[in-house]
Coordinates of C-alpha atoms in Angstrom, one line a residue:
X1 CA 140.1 18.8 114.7
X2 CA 143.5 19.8 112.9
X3 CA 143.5 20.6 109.8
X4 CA 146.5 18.3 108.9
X5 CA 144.8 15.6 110.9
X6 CA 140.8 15.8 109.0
X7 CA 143.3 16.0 105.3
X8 CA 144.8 12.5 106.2
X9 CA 141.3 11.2 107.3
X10 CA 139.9 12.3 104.1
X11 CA 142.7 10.7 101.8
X12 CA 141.2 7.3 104.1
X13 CA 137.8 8.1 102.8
X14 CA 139.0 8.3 99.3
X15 CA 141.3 5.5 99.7
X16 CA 138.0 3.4 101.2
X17 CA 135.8 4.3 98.2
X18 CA 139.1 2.8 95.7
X19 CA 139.2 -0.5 98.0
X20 CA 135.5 -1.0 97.0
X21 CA 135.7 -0.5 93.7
X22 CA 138.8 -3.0 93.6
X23 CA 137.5 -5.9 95.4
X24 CA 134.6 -5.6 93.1
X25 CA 136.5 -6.4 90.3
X26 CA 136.6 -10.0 88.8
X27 CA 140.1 -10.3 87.8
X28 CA 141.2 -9.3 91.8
X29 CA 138.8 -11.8 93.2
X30 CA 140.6 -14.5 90.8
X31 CA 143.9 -13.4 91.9
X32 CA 143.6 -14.5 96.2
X33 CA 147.2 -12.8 96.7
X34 CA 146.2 -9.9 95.7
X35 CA 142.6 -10.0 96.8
X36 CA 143.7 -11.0 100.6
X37 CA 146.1 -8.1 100.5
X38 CA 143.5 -5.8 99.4
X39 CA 140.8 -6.9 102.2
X40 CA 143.7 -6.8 104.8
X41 CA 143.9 -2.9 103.9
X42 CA 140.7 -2.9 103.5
X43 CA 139.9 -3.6 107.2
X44 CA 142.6 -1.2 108.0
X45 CA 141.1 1.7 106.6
X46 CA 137.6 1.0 107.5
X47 CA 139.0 0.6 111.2
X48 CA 140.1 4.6 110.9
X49 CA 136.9 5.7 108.7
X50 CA 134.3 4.5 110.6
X51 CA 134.8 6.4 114.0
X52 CA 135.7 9.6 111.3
X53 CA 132.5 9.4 110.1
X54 CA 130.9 9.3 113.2
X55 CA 132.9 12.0 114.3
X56 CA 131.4 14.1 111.1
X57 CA 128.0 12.4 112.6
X58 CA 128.3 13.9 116.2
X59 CA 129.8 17.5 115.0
X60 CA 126.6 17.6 112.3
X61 CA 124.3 17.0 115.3
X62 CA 125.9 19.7 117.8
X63 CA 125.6 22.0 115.0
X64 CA 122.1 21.3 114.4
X65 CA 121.3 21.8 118.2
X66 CA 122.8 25.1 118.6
X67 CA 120.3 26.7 116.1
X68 CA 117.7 24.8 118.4
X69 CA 119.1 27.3 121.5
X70 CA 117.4 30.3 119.9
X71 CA 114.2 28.5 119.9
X72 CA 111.4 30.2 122.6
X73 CA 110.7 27.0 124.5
X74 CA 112.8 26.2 127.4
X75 CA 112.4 23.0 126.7
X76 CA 113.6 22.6 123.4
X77 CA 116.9 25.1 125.2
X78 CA 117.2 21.9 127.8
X79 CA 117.2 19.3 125.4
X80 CA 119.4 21.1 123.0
X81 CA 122.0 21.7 125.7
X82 CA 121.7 18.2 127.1
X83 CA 122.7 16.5 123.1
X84 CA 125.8 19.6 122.5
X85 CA 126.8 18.7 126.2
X86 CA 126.6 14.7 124.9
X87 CA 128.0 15.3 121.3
X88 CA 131.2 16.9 122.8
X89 CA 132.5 14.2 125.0
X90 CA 131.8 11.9 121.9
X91 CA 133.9 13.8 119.7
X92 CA 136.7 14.8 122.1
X93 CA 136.7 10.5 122.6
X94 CA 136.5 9.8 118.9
X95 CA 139.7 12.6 118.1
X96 CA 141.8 11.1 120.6
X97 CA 140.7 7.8 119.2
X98 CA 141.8 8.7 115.9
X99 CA 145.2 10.2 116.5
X100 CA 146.4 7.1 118.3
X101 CA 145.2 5.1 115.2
X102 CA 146.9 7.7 112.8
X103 CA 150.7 7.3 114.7
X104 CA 153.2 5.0 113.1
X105 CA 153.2 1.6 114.6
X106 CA 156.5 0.2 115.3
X107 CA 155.8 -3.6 114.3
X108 CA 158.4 -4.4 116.8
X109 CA 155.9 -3.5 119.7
X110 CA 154.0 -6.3 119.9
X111 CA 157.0 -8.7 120.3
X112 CA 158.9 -10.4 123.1
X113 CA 162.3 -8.9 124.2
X114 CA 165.2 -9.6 126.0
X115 CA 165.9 -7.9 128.9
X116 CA 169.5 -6.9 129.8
X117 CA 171.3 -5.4 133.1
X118 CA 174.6 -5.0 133.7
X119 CA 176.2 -3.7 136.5
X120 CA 178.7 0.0 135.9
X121 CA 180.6 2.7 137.7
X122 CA 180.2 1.8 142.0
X123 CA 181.6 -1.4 142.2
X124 CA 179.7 -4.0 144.5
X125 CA 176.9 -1.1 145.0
X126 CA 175.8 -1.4 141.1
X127 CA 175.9 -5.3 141.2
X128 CA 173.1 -5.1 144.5
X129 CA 171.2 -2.5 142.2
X130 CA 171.7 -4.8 138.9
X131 CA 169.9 -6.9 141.0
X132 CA 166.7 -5.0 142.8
X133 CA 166.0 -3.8 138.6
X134 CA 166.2 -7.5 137.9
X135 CA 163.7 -7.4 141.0
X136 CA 161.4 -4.4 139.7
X137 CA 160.9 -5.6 136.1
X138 CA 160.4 -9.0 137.4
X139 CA 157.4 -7.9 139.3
X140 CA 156.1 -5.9 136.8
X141 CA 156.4 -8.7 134.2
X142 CA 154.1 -10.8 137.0
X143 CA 151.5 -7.8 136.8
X144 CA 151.3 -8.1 133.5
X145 CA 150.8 -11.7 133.5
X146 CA 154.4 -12.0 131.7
X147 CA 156.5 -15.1 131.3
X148 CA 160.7 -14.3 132.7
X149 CA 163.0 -16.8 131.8
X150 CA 166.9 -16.7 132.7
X151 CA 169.4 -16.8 129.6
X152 CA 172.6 -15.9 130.9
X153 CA 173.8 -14.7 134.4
X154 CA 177.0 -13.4 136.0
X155 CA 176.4 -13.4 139.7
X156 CA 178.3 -11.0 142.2
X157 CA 179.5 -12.4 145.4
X158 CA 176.8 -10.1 147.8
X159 CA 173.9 -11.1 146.2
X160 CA 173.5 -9.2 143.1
X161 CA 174.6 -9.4 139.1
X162 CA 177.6 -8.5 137.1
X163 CA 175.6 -9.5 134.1
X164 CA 171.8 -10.8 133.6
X165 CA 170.1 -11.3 130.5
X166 CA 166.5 -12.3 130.6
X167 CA 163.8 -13.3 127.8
X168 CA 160.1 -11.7 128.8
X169 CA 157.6 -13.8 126.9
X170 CA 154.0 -11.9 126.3
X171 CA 151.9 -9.5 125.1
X172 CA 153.4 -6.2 123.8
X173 CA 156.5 -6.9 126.1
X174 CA 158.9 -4.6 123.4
X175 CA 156.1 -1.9 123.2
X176 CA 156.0 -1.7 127.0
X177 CA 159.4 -2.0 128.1
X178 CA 161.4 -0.1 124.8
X179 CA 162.1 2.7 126.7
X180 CA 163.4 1.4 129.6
X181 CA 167.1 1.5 127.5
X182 CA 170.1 3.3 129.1
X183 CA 171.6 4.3 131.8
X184 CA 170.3 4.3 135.5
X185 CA 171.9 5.5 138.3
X186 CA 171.3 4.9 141.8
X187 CA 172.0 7.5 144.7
X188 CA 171.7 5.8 148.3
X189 CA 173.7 4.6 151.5
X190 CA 175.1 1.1 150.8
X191 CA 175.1 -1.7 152.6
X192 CA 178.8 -1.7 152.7
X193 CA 178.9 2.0 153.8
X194 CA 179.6 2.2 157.5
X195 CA 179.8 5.6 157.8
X196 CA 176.5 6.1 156.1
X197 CA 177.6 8.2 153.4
X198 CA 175.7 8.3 150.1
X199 CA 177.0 6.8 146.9
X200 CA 176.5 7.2 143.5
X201 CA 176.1 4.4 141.0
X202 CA 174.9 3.0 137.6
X203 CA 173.4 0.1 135.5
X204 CA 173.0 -0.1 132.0
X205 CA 169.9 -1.2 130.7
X206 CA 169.2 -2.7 126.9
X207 CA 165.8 -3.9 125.7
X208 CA 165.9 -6.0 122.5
X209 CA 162.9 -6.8 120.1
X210 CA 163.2 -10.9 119.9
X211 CA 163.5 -11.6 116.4
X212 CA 160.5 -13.0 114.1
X213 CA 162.4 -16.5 112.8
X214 CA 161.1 -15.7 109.4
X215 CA 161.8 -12.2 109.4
X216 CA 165.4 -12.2 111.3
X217 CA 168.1 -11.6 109.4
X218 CA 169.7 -14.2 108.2
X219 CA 173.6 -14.8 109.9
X220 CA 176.0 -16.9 107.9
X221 CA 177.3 -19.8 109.6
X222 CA 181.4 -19.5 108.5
X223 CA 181.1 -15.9 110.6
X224 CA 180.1 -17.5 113.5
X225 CA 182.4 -18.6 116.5
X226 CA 180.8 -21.5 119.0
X227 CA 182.4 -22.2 122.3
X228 CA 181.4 -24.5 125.2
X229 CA 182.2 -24.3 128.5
X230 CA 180.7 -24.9 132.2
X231 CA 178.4 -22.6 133.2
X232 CA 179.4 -20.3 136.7
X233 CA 176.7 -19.6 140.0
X234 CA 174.2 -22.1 140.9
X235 CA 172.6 -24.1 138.7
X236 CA 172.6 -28.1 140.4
X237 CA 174.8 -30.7 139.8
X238 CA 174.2 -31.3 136.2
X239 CA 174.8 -28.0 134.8
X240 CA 178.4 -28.4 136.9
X241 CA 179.9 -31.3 135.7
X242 CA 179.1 -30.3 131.8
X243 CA 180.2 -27.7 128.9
X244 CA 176.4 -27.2 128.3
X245 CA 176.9 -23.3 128.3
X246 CA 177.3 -22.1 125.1
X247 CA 179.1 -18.6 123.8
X248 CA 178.5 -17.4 120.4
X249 CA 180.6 -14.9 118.9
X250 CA 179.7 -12.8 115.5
X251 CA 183.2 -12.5 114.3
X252 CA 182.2 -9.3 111.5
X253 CA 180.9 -7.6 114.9
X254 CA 182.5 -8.6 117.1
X255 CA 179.0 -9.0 119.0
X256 CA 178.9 -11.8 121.7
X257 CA 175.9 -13.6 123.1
X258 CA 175.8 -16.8 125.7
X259 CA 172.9 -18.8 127.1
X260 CA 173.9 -21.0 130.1
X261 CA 170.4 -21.7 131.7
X262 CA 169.5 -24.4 129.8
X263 CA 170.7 -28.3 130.5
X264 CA 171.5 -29.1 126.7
X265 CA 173.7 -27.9 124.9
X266 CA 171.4 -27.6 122.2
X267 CA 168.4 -25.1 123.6
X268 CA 171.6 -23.5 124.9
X269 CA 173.0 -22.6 121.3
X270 CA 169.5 -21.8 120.1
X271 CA 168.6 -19.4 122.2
X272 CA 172.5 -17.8 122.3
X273 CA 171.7 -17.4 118.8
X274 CA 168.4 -15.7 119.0
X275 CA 169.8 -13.3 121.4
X276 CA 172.9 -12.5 118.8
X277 CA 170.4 -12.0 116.2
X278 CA 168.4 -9.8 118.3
X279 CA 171.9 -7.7 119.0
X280 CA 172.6 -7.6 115.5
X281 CA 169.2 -6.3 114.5
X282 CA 169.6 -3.7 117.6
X283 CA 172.6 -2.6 116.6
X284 CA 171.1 -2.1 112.8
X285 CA 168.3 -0.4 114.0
X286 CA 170.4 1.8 115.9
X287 CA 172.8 3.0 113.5
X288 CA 169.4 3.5 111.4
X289 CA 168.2 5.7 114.7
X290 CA 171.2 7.7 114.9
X291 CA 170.9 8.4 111.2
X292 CA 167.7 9.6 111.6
X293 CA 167.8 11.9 114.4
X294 CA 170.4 13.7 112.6
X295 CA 168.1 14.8 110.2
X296 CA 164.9 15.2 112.5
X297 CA 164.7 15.7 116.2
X298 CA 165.1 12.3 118.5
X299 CA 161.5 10.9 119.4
X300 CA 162.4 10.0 123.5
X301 CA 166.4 9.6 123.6
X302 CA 169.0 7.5 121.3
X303 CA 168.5 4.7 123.1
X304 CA 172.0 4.5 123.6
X305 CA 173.2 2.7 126.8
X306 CA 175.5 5.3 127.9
X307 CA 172.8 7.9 127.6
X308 CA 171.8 8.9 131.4
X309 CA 168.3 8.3 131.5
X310 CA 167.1 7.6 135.2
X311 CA 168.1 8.8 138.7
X312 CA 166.8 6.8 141.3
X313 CA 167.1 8.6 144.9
X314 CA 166.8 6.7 148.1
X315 CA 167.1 9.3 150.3
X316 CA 164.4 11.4 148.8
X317 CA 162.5 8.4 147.6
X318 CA 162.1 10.5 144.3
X319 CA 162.5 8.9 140.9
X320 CA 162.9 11.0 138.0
X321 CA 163.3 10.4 134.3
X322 CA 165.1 12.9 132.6
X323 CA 164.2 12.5 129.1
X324 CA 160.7 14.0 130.3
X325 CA 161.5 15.5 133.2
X326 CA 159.1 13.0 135.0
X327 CA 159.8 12.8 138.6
X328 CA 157.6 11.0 141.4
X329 CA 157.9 10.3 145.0
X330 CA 156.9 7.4 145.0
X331 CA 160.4 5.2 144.6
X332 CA 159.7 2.2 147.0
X333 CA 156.5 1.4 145.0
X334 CA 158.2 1.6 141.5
X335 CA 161.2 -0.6 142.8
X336 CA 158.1 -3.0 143.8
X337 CA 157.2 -3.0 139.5
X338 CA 155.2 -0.4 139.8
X339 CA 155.9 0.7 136.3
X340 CA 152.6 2.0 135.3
X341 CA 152.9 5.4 135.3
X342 CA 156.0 5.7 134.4
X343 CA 155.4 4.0 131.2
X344 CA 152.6 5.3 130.3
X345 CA 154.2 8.7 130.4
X346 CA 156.5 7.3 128.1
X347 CA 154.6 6.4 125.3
X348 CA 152.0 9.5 125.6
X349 CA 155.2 11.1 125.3
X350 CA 156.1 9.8 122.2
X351 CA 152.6 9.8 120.7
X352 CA 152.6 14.0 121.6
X353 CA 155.8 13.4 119.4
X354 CA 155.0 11.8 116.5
X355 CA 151.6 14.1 116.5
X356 CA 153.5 16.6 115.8
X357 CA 155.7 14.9 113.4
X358 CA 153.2 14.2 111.6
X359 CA 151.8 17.9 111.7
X360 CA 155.3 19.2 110.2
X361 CA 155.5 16.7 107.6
X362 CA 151.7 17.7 106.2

């Protein structure tokens, strides 16, 4: 174990030891504020110093059975083996345990997000491919067991998307799908081609937290301007013959949002207006980013739109990300939502990161 990594451990230990002593206290058990907000950190810190101390458990014991090794009876040798053997997968589980607990949690991870695509350089060739990412996340959503729900949609004429902008309802959605921010190009033989040549094209991706209603930040209503109008593509009768889309602009911004999936009016302006709030807070939170990597090294990326951050290769069927060099032949299954891997890589990527963050900052 690194030395930086058993210090912070330690300070847990200590700061356990105080958390006894103060929920002991009469005047804190009076005072429930205080006293749930002690037993929430309470629970916290016991989560991280209970497999410590059965780390310190485990290393005690291999220790202990190493001095049995010298012993004259080849049974006592077997046996001593057999626990050093046992004790070392236990403590390499238990360390890797306890740096993933000691990484700092991004509370925006376990929320939903909206998911948007819009179509760049290549013409009708990045519309199709706006679609068949619609098509890949969509599957990977229904893997996960993940709710997709249409807010706003700017059909092309072959098939694919100007514009789409999703919400993805579940578990950890923001976590999972964070990284998938920027720009992807697309190398392949369209199906306008006729001479078979292969083109080059892009989508930009953005993946927004959804805001927490009592934590969003709060937009004032005289910098708002809210227009109507009929929503475009397919949609039935209904949504035809009425203004139910709704367009929301943030005039300080300049930032626009519009929801035209819905049939009121209504549920059209409330979730326009959570997907402007979640722009605004993105847009915060990456002036806040850019701030930061000035004065430390990036973790995976801006997360800037324009940043390149994919290549997708028909041809070669490869698939590389370039912010970790991660490339795999494998292309038809990941444009099927086979995301796994690849996010997976991403976030043991940034956990390597923020390790050693954490080691310089000791």
């Amino acid at each position: 174990m690194k030395p930086f990594i058993r210090a912070q451990l330690e300070r847990n230990v200590q700061r356990l030891s105080e958390l006894d002593f103060l929920l002991s206290r009469e005047d804190i058990m009076k005072d429930m504020t205080q006293f749930l907000a002690l037993s929430r950190e309470h629970a916290e810190v016991a989560a991280l110093v209970t497999p410590y101390q059965r780390w310190l458990q485990l290393t005690q014991d291999s220790e202990a059975a190493q001095s049995m090794l010298q012993d004259s009876d080849a049974d006592v040798q077997a046996m001593a083996q057999e626990e050093i053997a046992s004790a070392a997968v236990q403590t390499e589980a238990l360390l890797a345990q306890l740096q993933r607990m000691l990484l700092p949690k991004d509370p925006d991870d376990t929320r939903n997000a909206f998911l948007e695509i819009r179509a760049g350089t290549g013409g009708d060739e990045s519309t199709l491919f706006a679609g068949d990412l619609l098509r890949m996340y969509t599957r990977f959503c229904a893997e996960r067991g993940w709710r997709v729900e249409v807010v706003s949609e700017s059909p092309s004429e072959l098939g694919g998307y100007k514009e789409v902008v999703v919400r993805i309802e579940g578990s950890g959605v923001y976590g999972c799908l964070k990284f998938e921010s920027g720009g992807h190009r697309v190398q392949r033989v369209p199906v306008t081609e006729t001479q078979g040549r292969i083109h080059t094209s892009a989508c930009t991706v953005a993946v927004l937290a959804e805001p927490d209603e009592a934590e969003a930040i709060k937009i004032n209503p005289s910098d708002l301007r809210i227009d109507t109008f009929r929503a475009s593509g397919a949609g039935g009768q209904h949504i035809n013959k009425t203004d139910s889309a709704v367009r929301i602009t943030h005039l300080p911004t300049g930032i626009v949002a519009e929801c035209q999936d819905g049939r009121s009016q209504h549920s059209n302006k409330a979730q326009a207006l959570r997907v402007l709030t979640a722009r605004i807070q993105e847009k915060d939170r990456s002036e806040r980013a850019a701030k930061d990597a000035a004065e430390r090294k990036s973790l995976i990326g801006s997360g800037d739109r324009s940043d390149r951050i994919r290549t997708y290769n028909f041809p070669q069927g490869r698939f590389t990300d370039h912010r970790i060099n991660l490339t795999l032949y494998k292309l038809l299954a990941i444009m099927e939502g086979d995301l796994s891997d690849v996010v997976e890589a991403l976030q043991a990527y940034e956990a390597a990161q923020q390790l050693a963050a954490l080691e310089d900052a000791d």
